[in-house]
Amino acid sequence: MDYSDEDGMVDTDSGEESLLSDNPVDSDYEFTDQDMDNASTSKRSQISYLVLKEEDVSKHQRTDIEQVSTVLSISQVESIVLLLHYQWNVSKVEDEWFTGEEKVRELVGMLKEPVVDLNDREVNIECGICFDSYTQKEVTTLSCGHPYCNVCWTGYITTTINDGPGCLTVKCPEPSCSAVTACQYMVDKVITDKEHKEKYYRYFVRSYVEASGNKIKWCPSPGCEYAIDFASGSGSEHYDVSCLCSYEFCWNCGEDAHRPVDCETVSKWISKNTDESENTNWILANTKPCPNCKRQIEKSMGCNHMGCSICKHRFCWNCLGPMKGHKNCHKFKGGNETNVKRKRAKRAIDRYMHYYERWASNQSSRLIAMADLKKLQSVQLKWLSIRQCTTESQLQFTVEAWRQIIECRRVLKWTYAYGYYLPEEEQTKKQFFEYLQGEAEAGLERLHHCAEEELKHFVFKTQDSSKNFGDFRRKLTGLTEATKTYFENLVKALENGLADVALSESSKSKTKSKPATKRRKLK
């Protein structure tokens, strides 16, 4: 389980030691004393990603701009133009520039010499848009030298910003001119509206992230402004990340965090949950066509005497024969293809609903647990601290328990998607999976009940004995550790593809196929 309070850096799990406990939690919940602080601290491993704030992204941008400006001996405005054109790829900018500077300037629109020379005129400079005359201070030009008044520039830049991210570089308004500059230069000079400035800088920062390809991505949580830099963990097989906004997602596919289930399984499961074919299966399994008009009819009452509301035809639900002259249909006459399909569809929908209901139930429980943790941290922890005469830091074991519950509900939820796609013919794997899942689920239910029900007695002071609270502390901490062990074992097994079972079956088959050797008689 991973939770980090550090700003920016977040740890994720790596391989753990053997996870099966030799002493599973028994029904009496008896645990020995231990160092509570160590017991409630999650294991940390390698840093596999970095959470970036907008100011962190801006810092990366400034570094790249300064590097290009220094190496190429050009202005920072020109550096921005080049970096935007080459998708913030510093090495590509430098390579292309030193290969052919003139070609790059022509391609990007960076002119060395102005096309229009104002001859150092101070007054009577005509704006190329409104055609009024202005002083030199009231006019702004790009590298091409075409003069436009600041009022016209303001309208032009504002319109460009409102049009979207294309505003990052601005082209000279003269139709025949190819000169381009960084919009930032013009924004700083002529835009005074705060909203438009913020909008531009938001586009500017986002351009760096969006140009990084698979190196940096924005957190997909609505309203979140953090980005995830996964480059430092590129060798990791685990893609679940936890943003500073508390949203957990898979960096690889963008869905909710789903370790230990792979992205392909998650994609199939989500598609199935929204697939219209499930509605077709339900109709096939729970309705029958009217023998006369063929409209699908659902039986809503106990009597088998049916009447179609469309064509008024009356028939028997069991055999679909007309009620007129109907005596009985209790004799078996052999199945037909339609009935076989109907039974197969009924079984398929029942199996799907088994896994879906438990998947949805654990998601619901997880959301409730997240709300309970928030309530504990904002209100109840302070009450408990006062009533038990201890510091809130000494009560962090309750927070760790809830965090473990939230993480385990997430894992358990996705194991039902894994179980649905586990081939039914692989019975040994299926049995091993269900055993691990069952042990983990039972442990989680014990922990969740303890944190949800027994903690209330001390928060609302229905039990006031400090000795009882000490027992509760040991019990909750022990359950947290035991549940963590169960789930680490489950995660490890699923990520290995239940390989232990395959190895076991392979060794058994080799033992059976090994020919018996005869002992030679000694002469």
Short mmCIF file of C-alpha atoms in Angstrom, two decimals, residues 84-485:
data_model
loop_
_atom_site.label_atom_id
_atom_site.label_comp_id
_atom_site.label_asym_id
_atom_site.label_seq_id
_atom_site.Cartn_x
_atom_site.Cartn_y
_atom_site.Cartn_z
CA LEU A 84 7.48 25.26 -29.28
CA HIS A 85 8.15 24.33 -32.91
CA TYR A 86 10.25 21.28 -31.93
CA GLN A 87 7.90 20.13 -29.13
CA TRP A 88 10.23 21.18 -26.29
CA ASN A 89 12.93 18.78 -27.52
CA VAL A 90 16.14 20.63 -26.58
CA SER A 91 18.52 18.18 -28.26
CA LYS A 92 16.55 18.30 -31.53
CA VAL A 93 16.55 22.13 -31.47
CA GLU A 94 20.34 22.19 -31.05
CA ASP A 95 20.96 19.49 -33.67
CA GLU A 96 18.76 21.18 -36.29
CA TRP A 97 20.20 24.63 -35.55
CA PHE A 98 23.83 23.61 -35.92
CA THR A 99 23.01 21.53 -39.00
CA GLY A 100 21.50 24.50 -40.81
CA GLU A 101 20.66 27.74 -39.00
CA GLU A 102 19.32 29.51 -42.10
CA LYS A 103 17.01 26.60 -42.94
CA VAL A 104 15.65 26.55 -39.37
CA ARG A 105 15.06 30.31 -39.36
CA GLU A 106 13.14 30.09 -42.62
CA LEU A 107 11.13 27.08 -41.45
CA VAL A 108 10.17 28.58 -38.10
CA GLY A 109 9.73 32.22 -39.23
CA MET A 110 12.63 33.85 -37.36
CA LEU A 111 13.95 36.62 -39.61
CA LYS A 112 17.48 37.94 -39.16
CA GLU A 113 16.78 41.30 -40.81
CA PRO A 114 13.52 43.33 -40.88
CA VAL A 115 11.53 43.52 -44.11
CA VAL A 116 10.28 47.03 -43.31
CA ASP A 117 12.76 49.66 -42.11
CA LEU A 118 11.16 52.49 -40.14
CA ASN A 119 14.38 54.54 -40.43
CA ASP A 120 14.29 55.40 -36.73
CA ARG A 121 11.10 57.37 -37.15
CA GLU A 122 9.69 58.64 -33.86
CA VAL A 123 6.29 59.87 -35.12
CA ASN A 124 3.78 59.45 -37.95
CA ILE A 125 4.13 55.67 -38.05
CA GLU A 126 1.09 54.22 -39.79
CA CYS A 127 -0.57 51.12 -38.23
CA GLY A 128 -1.06 48.37 -40.81
CA ILE A 129 -4.52 47.49 -39.41
CA CYS A 130 -6.33 50.71 -38.43
CA PHE A 131 -4.15 52.98 -40.67
CA ASP A 132 -3.92 55.68 -37.99
CA SER A 133 -0.62 57.41 -37.21
CA TYR A 134 1.21 56.77 -33.95
CA THR A 135 4.46 57.51 -32.19
CA GLN A 136 7.16 54.86 -31.92
CA LYS A 137 6.20 54.08 -28.29
CA GLU A 138 2.62 53.33 -29.36
CA VAL A 139 3.71 50.84 -32.02
CA THR A 140 5.11 47.30 -31.76
CA THR A 141 6.83 45.30 -34.49
CA LEU A 142 8.01 41.72 -34.92
CA SER A 143 11.35 40.73 -36.51
CA CYS A 144 9.88 41.64 -39.91
CA GLY A 145 9.39 45.30 -38.94
CA HIS A 146 5.70 45.62 -39.97
CA PRO A 147 4.28 48.28 -37.59
CA TYR A 148 0.97 47.87 -35.72
CA CYS A 149 -0.38 49.97 -32.90
CA ASN A 150 -0.63 48.46 -29.41
CA VAL A 151 -4.44 48.73 -29.44
CA CYS A 152 -4.68 46.61 -32.60
CA TRP A 153 -2.10 44.17 -31.22
CA THR A 154 -4.20 43.81 -28.05
CA GLY A 155 -7.31 42.88 -30.07
CA TYR A 156 -5.30 40.53 -32.28
CA ILE A 157 -3.59 38.71 -29.38
CA THR A 158 -6.82 38.51 -27.34
CA THR A 159 -8.64 36.88 -30.27
CA THR A 160 -5.72 34.45 -30.75
CA ILE A 161 -5.80 33.45 -27.06
CA ASN A 162 -9.55 32.88 -27.18
CA ASP A 163 -9.05 30.60 -30.20
CA GLY A 164 -7.10 28.07 -28.11
CA PRO A 165 -3.56 26.66 -27.68
CA GLY A 166 -2.56 27.87 -31.14
CA CYS A 167 -1.93 31.24 -29.49
CA LEU A 168 1.50 30.16 -28.19
CA THR A 169 3.22 31.54 -31.26
CA VAL A 170 1.91 34.61 -33.02
CA LYS A 171 2.29 35.35 -36.74
CA CYS A 172 2.62 38.81 -38.17
CA PRO A 173 -0.85 40.12 -39.19
CA GLU A 174 0.53 40.99 -42.65
CA PRO A 175 -0.85 38.15 -44.88
CA SER A 176 2.29 37.86 -47.01
CA CYS A 177 4.70 37.90 -44.05
CA SER A 178 6.10 34.69 -42.48
CA ALA A 179 7.55 36.29 -39.34
CA VAL A 180 6.64 34.58 -36.06
CA THR A 181 7.36 35.36 -32.41
CA ALA A 182 6.50 33.88 -29.03
CA CYS A 183 3.12 35.13 -27.92
CA GLN A 184 4.56 35.53 -24.43
CA TYR A 185 6.52 38.56 -25.66
CA MET A 186 3.34 40.21 -26.90
CA VAL A 187 1.25 39.15 -23.90
CA ASP A 188 3.71 40.78 -21.50
CA LYS A 189 3.82 43.92 -23.61
CA VAL A 190 0.22 44.65 -24.65
CA ILE A 191 -2.20 42.43 -22.65
CA THR A 192 -3.42 43.88 -19.35
CA ASP A 193 -6.49 41.69 -18.79
CA LYS A 194 -5.64 39.20 -16.00
CA GLU A 195 -8.02 36.50 -17.28
CA HIS A 196 -6.44 36.43 -20.74
CA LYS A 197 -2.93 36.38 -19.27
CA GLU A 198 -3.77 33.42 -17.03
CA LYS A 199 -5.38 31.62 -19.95
CA TYR A 200 -2.27 32.08 -22.08
CA TYR A 201 0.14 30.90 -19.35
CA ARG A 202 -2.06 27.86 -18.73
CA TYR A 203 -1.72 26.94 -22.42
CA PHE A 204 2.01 27.59 -22.23
CA VAL A 205 2.58 25.29 -19.24
CA ARG A 206 0.36 22.57 -20.69
CA SER A 207 2.29 22.63 -23.97
CA TYR A 208 5.36 21.30 -22.15
CA VAL A 209 3.46 18.35 -20.64
CA GLU A 210 1.56 17.52 -23.81
CA ALA A 211 4.75 17.63 -25.89
CA SER A 212 6.52 15.16 -23.60
CA GLY A 213 4.72 12.17 -25.12
CA ASN A 214 4.73 9.32 -22.62
CA LYS A 215 7.11 11.02 -20.20
CA ILE A 216 4.69 13.32 -18.37
CA LYS A 217 0.88 13.21 -18.13
CA TRP A 218 -1.72 15.33 -16.40
CA CYS A 219 -3.67 13.78 -13.55
CA PRO A 220 -7.07 12.85 -15.07
CA SER A 221 -9.03 13.87 -11.95
CA PRO A 222 -11.44 16.74 -12.79
CA GLY A 223 -10.01 20.08 -11.68
CA CYS A 224 -6.59 18.68 -10.72
CA GLU A 225 -3.62 20.74 -11.92
CA TYR A 226 -0.84 18.27 -11.06
CA ALA A 227 1.19 16.32 -13.61
CA ILE A 228 2.89 12.94 -13.22
CA ASP A 229 6.47 12.43 -14.40
CA PHE A 230 6.90 8.68 -14.78
CA ALA A 231 10.31 8.80 -16.47
CA SER A 232 12.25 7.77 -13.36
CA GLY A 233 10.17 4.60 -13.11
CA SER A 234 10.27 3.62 -16.78
CA GLY A 235 11.65 0.19 -15.87
CA SER A 236 8.83 -0.55 -13.44
CA GLU A 237 6.03 -2.97 -14.28
CA HIS A 238 3.61 -1.19 -11.94
CA TYR A 239 1.75 1.83 -13.29
CA ASP A 240 -0.56 2.73 -10.38
CA VAL A 241 0.16 6.26 -9.15
CA SER A 242 -1.33 8.39 -6.41
CA CYS A 243 -1.59 12.09 -7.17
CA LEU A 244 -1.30 14.74 -4.45
CA CYS A 245 -5.01 15.40 -5.01
CA SER A 246 -5.57 11.86 -3.58
CA TYR A 247 -6.78 10.47 -6.90
CA GLU A 248 -5.24 7.11 -7.81
CA PHE A 249 -5.02 6.04 -11.42
CA CYS A 250 -3.07 3.87 -13.85
CA TRP A 251 -0.44 5.96 -15.60
CA ASN A 252 -0.40 3.56 -18.54
CA CYS A 253 -4.11 3.46 -19.48
CA GLY A 254 -5.56 6.40 -17.49
CA GLU A 255 -8.24 4.29 -15.76
CA ASP A 256 -8.63 4.02 -11.99
CA ALA A 257 -5.68 2.27 -10.30
CA HIS A 258 -6.15 -1.45 -10.90
CA ARG A 259 -3.06 -3.32 -9.73
CA PRO A 260 -2.70 -6.36 -9.84
CA VAL A 261 -4.98 -6.65 -12.90
CA ASP A 262 -3.42 -5.71 -16.26
CA CYS A 263 -4.70 -2.88 -18.46
CA GLU A 264 -6.05 -5.23 -21.13
CA THR A 265 -8.29 -7.06 -18.64
CA VAL A 266 -9.52 -3.75 -17.22
CA SER A 267 -10.33 -2.47 -20.71
CA LYS A 268 -12.32 -5.63 -21.53
CA TRP A 269 -14.15 -5.49 -18.20
CA ILE A 270 -15.15 -1.83 -18.52
CA SER A 271 -16.28 -2.40 -22.10
CA LYS A 272 -18.37 -5.36 -20.99
CA ASN A 273 -20.00 -3.32 -18.24
CA THR A 274 -21.18 -0.79 -20.82
CA ASP A 275 -21.81 -3.23 -23.67
CA GLU A 276 -25.33 -3.42 -25.05
CA SER A 277 -24.82 -7.16 -25.60
CA GLU A 278 -25.44 -7.67 -21.89
CA ASN A 279 -28.93 -6.23 -22.39
CA THR A 280 -29.45 -8.70 -25.25
CA ASN A 281 -28.35 -11.56 -23.02
CA TRP A 282 -30.76 -10.44 -20.30
CA ILE A 283 -33.65 -10.25 -22.76
CA LEU A 284 -32.83 -13.70 -24.11
CA ALA A 285 -32.56 -15.17 -20.61
CA ASN A 286 -35.63 -13.54 -19.03
CA THR A 287 -38.17 -13.01 -21.82
CA LYS A 288 -39.90 -15.07 -24.51
CA PRO A 289 -41.38 -14.05 -27.87
CA CYS A 290 -45.13 -14.00 -28.35
CA PRO A 291 -45.86 -16.98 -30.68
CA ASN A 292 -48.15 -14.77 -32.75
CA CYS A 293 -46.52 -11.32 -33.15
CA LYS A 294 -43.01 -12.25 -31.96
CA ARG A 295 -42.78 -9.31 -29.50
CA GLN A 296 -40.64 -10.09 -26.45
CA ILE A 297 -42.70 -10.60 -23.26
CA GLU A 298 -41.46 -10.66 -19.66
CA LYS A 299 -43.44 -12.79 -17.20
CA SER A 300 -44.31 -10.61 -14.20
CA MET A 301 -46.84 -12.84 -12.37
CA GLY A 302 -47.00 -16.45 -11.25
CA CYS A 303 -49.65 -17.81 -13.61
CA ASN A 304 -48.42 -19.44 -16.82
CA HIS A 305 -51.53 -18.27 -18.72
CA MET A 306 -50.13 -15.39 -20.77
CA GLY A 307 -51.85 -12.71 -22.84
CA CYS A 308 -49.91 -10.53 -25.27
CA SER A 309 -50.76 -6.85 -24.73
CA ILE A 310 -50.03 -6.08 -28.40
CA CYS A 311 -51.92 -8.71 -30.42
CA LYS A 312 -54.06 -10.12 -27.53
CA HIS A 313 -52.90 -13.66 -28.33
CA ARG A 314 -53.23 -16.02 -25.33
CA PHE A 315 -50.66 -18.77 -24.86
CA CYS A 316 -48.87 -20.95 -22.31
CA TRP A 317 -45.61 -19.50 -20.95
CA ASN A 318 -43.95 -22.90 -20.60
CA CYS A 319 -44.57 -24.41 -24.04
CA LEU A 320 -45.66 -21.27 -25.97
CA GLY A 321 -48.67 -23.25 -27.26
CA PRO A 322 -52.10 -21.55 -27.63
CA MET A 323 -54.32 -21.68 -24.57
CA LYS A 324 -57.29 -22.77 -26.67
CA GLY A 325 -57.44 -26.52 -26.29
CA HIS A 326 -54.34 -26.52 -24.07
CA LYS A 327 -54.34 -29.42 -21.58
CA ASN A 328 -50.86 -29.86 -20.25
CA CYS A 329 -47.23 -29.58 -21.28
CA HIS A 330 -45.52 -31.42 -18.48
CA LYS A 331 -44.10 -34.22 -20.64
CA PHE A 332 -40.51 -33.89 -21.80
CA LYS A 333 -40.26 -33.75 -25.57
CA GLY A 334 -36.57 -32.97 -25.96
CA GLY A 335 -34.85 -29.63 -26.10
CA ASN A 336 -34.49 -27.43 -29.11
CA GLU A 337 -31.73 -25.05 -30.11
CA THR A 338 -33.60 -21.97 -28.83
CA ASN A 339 -34.03 -23.43 -25.36
CA VAL A 340 -30.37 -24.46 -25.24
CA LYS A 341 -29.34 -20.93 -26.19
CA ARG A 342 -31.70 -19.51 -23.58
CA LYS A 343 -30.24 -21.66 -20.81
CA ARG A 344 -26.70 -20.85 -21.90
CA ALA A 345 -27.49 -17.14 -21.88
CA LYS A 346 -29.11 -17.43 -18.44
CA ARG A 347 -26.02 -19.09 -17.03
CA ALA A 348 -23.72 -16.50 -18.68
CA ILE A 349 -25.70 -13.58 -17.27
CA ASP A 350 -25.84 -15.16 -13.81
CA ARG A 351 -22.05 -15.66 -13.85
CA TYR A 352 -21.45 -12.10 -15.01
CA MET A 353 -23.78 -10.66 -12.36
CA HIS A 354 -21.96 -12.64 -9.65
CA TYR A 355 -18.67 -10.93 -10.46
CA TYR A 356 -20.13 -7.53 -11.34
CA GLU A 357 -22.17 -7.20 -8.12
CA ARG A 358 -19.09 -7.92 -5.98
CA TRP A 359 -16.94 -5.60 -8.10
CA ALA A 360 -19.48 -2.78 -7.66
CA SER A 361 -20.02 -3.59 -3.97
CA ASN A 362 -16.32 -3.24 -3.16
CA GLN A 363 -16.16 0.02 -5.08
CA SER A 364 -19.10 1.33 -3.05
CA SER A 365 -17.46 0.17 0.20
CA ARG A 366 -14.23 1.86 -0.83
CA LEU A 367 -15.95 5.21 -1.43
CA ILE A 368 -17.66 4.98 1.97
CA ALA A 369 -14.31 4.11 3.60
CA MET A 370 -12.72 7.17 1.96
CA ALA A 371 -15.46 9.36 3.43
CA ASP A 372 -14.98 7.70 6.84
CA LEU A 373 -11.23 8.36 6.72
CA LYS A 374 -11.85 12.01 5.87
CA LYS A 375 -14.26 12.29 8.80
CA LEU A 376 -11.74 10.62 11.11
CA GLN A 377 -8.92 12.97 10.11
CA SER A 378 -11.00 16.16 10.21
CA VAL A 379 -13.08 15.61 13.37
CA GLN A 380 -12.91 12.28 15.17
CA LEU A 381 -9.14 12.10 15.66
CA LYS A 382 -9.24 15.29 17.72
CA TRP A 383 -12.09 13.94 19.88
CA LEU A 384 -10.27 10.66 20.40
CA SER A 385 -7.07 12.49 21.33
CA ILE A 386 -8.87 14.47 24.03
CA ARG A 387 -10.77 11.50 25.42
CA GLN A 388 -7.74 9.19 25.53
CA CYS A 389 -5.41 11.94 26.76
CA THR A 390 -2.86 11.29 24.02
CA THR A 391 -1.47 13.07 20.99
CA GLU A 392 -2.94 12.67 17.52
CA SER A 393 0.39 11.28 16.30
CA GLN A 394 -0.08 8.34 18.69
CA LEU A 395 -3.46 7.65 17.08
CA GLN A 396 -2.14 7.37 13.53
CA PHE A 397 -2.66 3.60 13.70
CA THR A 398 -6.38 4.28 13.12
CA VAL A 399 -5.57 6.32 10.01
CA GLU A 400 -3.26 3.57 8.72
CA ALA A 401 -6.03 1.02 9.27
CA TRP A 402 -8.47 3.04 7.15
CA ARG A 403 -5.85 3.59 4.46
CA GLN A 404 -5.27 -0.14 4.36
CA ILE A 405 -9.01 -0.75 4.06
CA ILE A 406 -9.28 1.70 1.14
CA GLU A 407 -6.33 0.11 -0.67
CA CYS A 408 -7.59 -3.44 -0.04
CA ARG A 409 -11.10 -2.61 -1.28
CA ARG A 410 -9.51 -1.34 -4.49
CA VAL A 411 -7.47 -4.51 -4.95
CA LEU A 412 -10.38 -6.79 -4.04
CA LYS A 413 -12.65 -4.96 -6.49
CA TRP A 414 -10.33 -5.70 -9.40
CA THR A 415 -9.77 -9.33 -8.41
CA TYR A 416 -13.40 -9.96 -9.39
CA ALA A 417 -12.65 -8.70 -12.90
CA TYR A 418 -9.61 -11.01 -12.90
CA GLY A 419 -11.74 -13.94 -11.72
CA TYR A 420 -14.33 -13.36 -14.44
CA TYR A 421 -11.73 -13.77 -17.20
CA LEU A 422 -9.92 -16.68 -15.55
CA PRO A 423 -10.56 -19.70 -17.83
CA GLU A 424 -13.05 -22.09 -16.20
CA GLU A 425 -11.20 -25.15 -17.50
CA GLU A 426 -8.12 -24.21 -15.40
CA GLN A 427 -9.69 -25.60 -12.26
CA THR A 428 -6.51 -25.78 -10.16
CA LYS A 429 -5.68 -22.14 -10.83
CA LYS A 430 -9.29 -21.16 -10.18
CA GLN A 431 -9.34 -22.99 -6.83
CA PHE A 432 -6.03 -21.44 -5.75
CA PHE A 433 -7.21 -17.97 -6.80
CA GLU A 434 -10.51 -18.33 -4.95
CA TYR A 435 -8.68 -19.56 -1.84
CA LEU A 436 -6.36 -16.51 -1.82
CA GLN A 437 -9.25 -14.17 -2.62
CA GLY A 438 -11.39 -15.70 0.13
CA GLU A 439 -8.63 -15.42 2.75
CA ALA A 440 -7.95 -11.81 1.80
CA GLU A 441 -11.64 -10.89 1.78
CA ALA A 442 -12.27 -12.49 5.17
CA GLY A 443 -9.31 -10.63 6.66
CA LEU A 444 -10.52 -7.35 5.17
CA GLU A 445 -14.03 -7.81 6.53
CA ARG A 446 -12.60 -8.36 10.04
CA LEU A 447 -10.47 -5.24 9.76
CA HIS A 448 -13.27 -3.13 8.27
CA HIS A 449 -15.71 -4.18 11.01
CA CYS A 450 -13.19 -3.39 13.73
CA ALA A 451 -12.36 0.06 12.31
CA GLU A 452 -15.98 0.92 11.51
CA GLU A 453 -17.86 -0.44 14.53
CA GLU A 454 -15.46 -0.87 17.45
CA LEU A 455 -13.73 2.48 16.99
CA LYS A 456 -17.10 4.23 17.50
CA HIS A 457 -17.19 3.11 21.13
CA PHE A 458 -14.07 5.13 21.90
CA VAL A 459 -14.81 8.12 19.64
CA PHE A 460 -18.26 8.61 21.15
CA LYS A 461 -17.13 7.43 24.61
CA THR A 462 -19.46 4.47 25.03
CA GLN A 463 -16.38 2.74 26.49
CA ASP A 464 -14.06 4.82 28.67
CA SER A 465 -11.51 2.31 29.94
CA SER A 466 -7.95 3.10 28.86
CA LYS A 467 -7.18 -0.60 29.25
CA ASN A 468 -9.90 -1.44 26.73
CA PHE A 469 -8.43 1.12 24.34
CA GLY A 470 -5.02 -0.49 24.67
CA ASP A 471 -6.55 -3.84 23.73
CA PHE A 472 -8.35 -2.21 20.82
CA ARG A 473 -5.09 -0.61 19.64
CA ARG A 474 -3.29 -3.96 19.60
CA LYS A 475 -6.22 -5.64 17.88
CA LEU A 476 -6.62 -3.01 15.14
CA THR A 477 -2.87 -2.82 14.48
CA GLY A 478 -2.64 -6.60 14.30
CA LEU A 479 -5.59 -6.84 11.95
CA THR A 480 -4.08 -4.12 9.74
CA GLU A 481 -0.80 -6.02 9.42
CA ALA A 482 -2.51 -9.38 8.90
CA THR A 483 -4.81 -8.00 6.21
CA LYS A 484 -1.88 -6.33 4.50
CA THR A 485 -0.10 -9.69 4.43
#
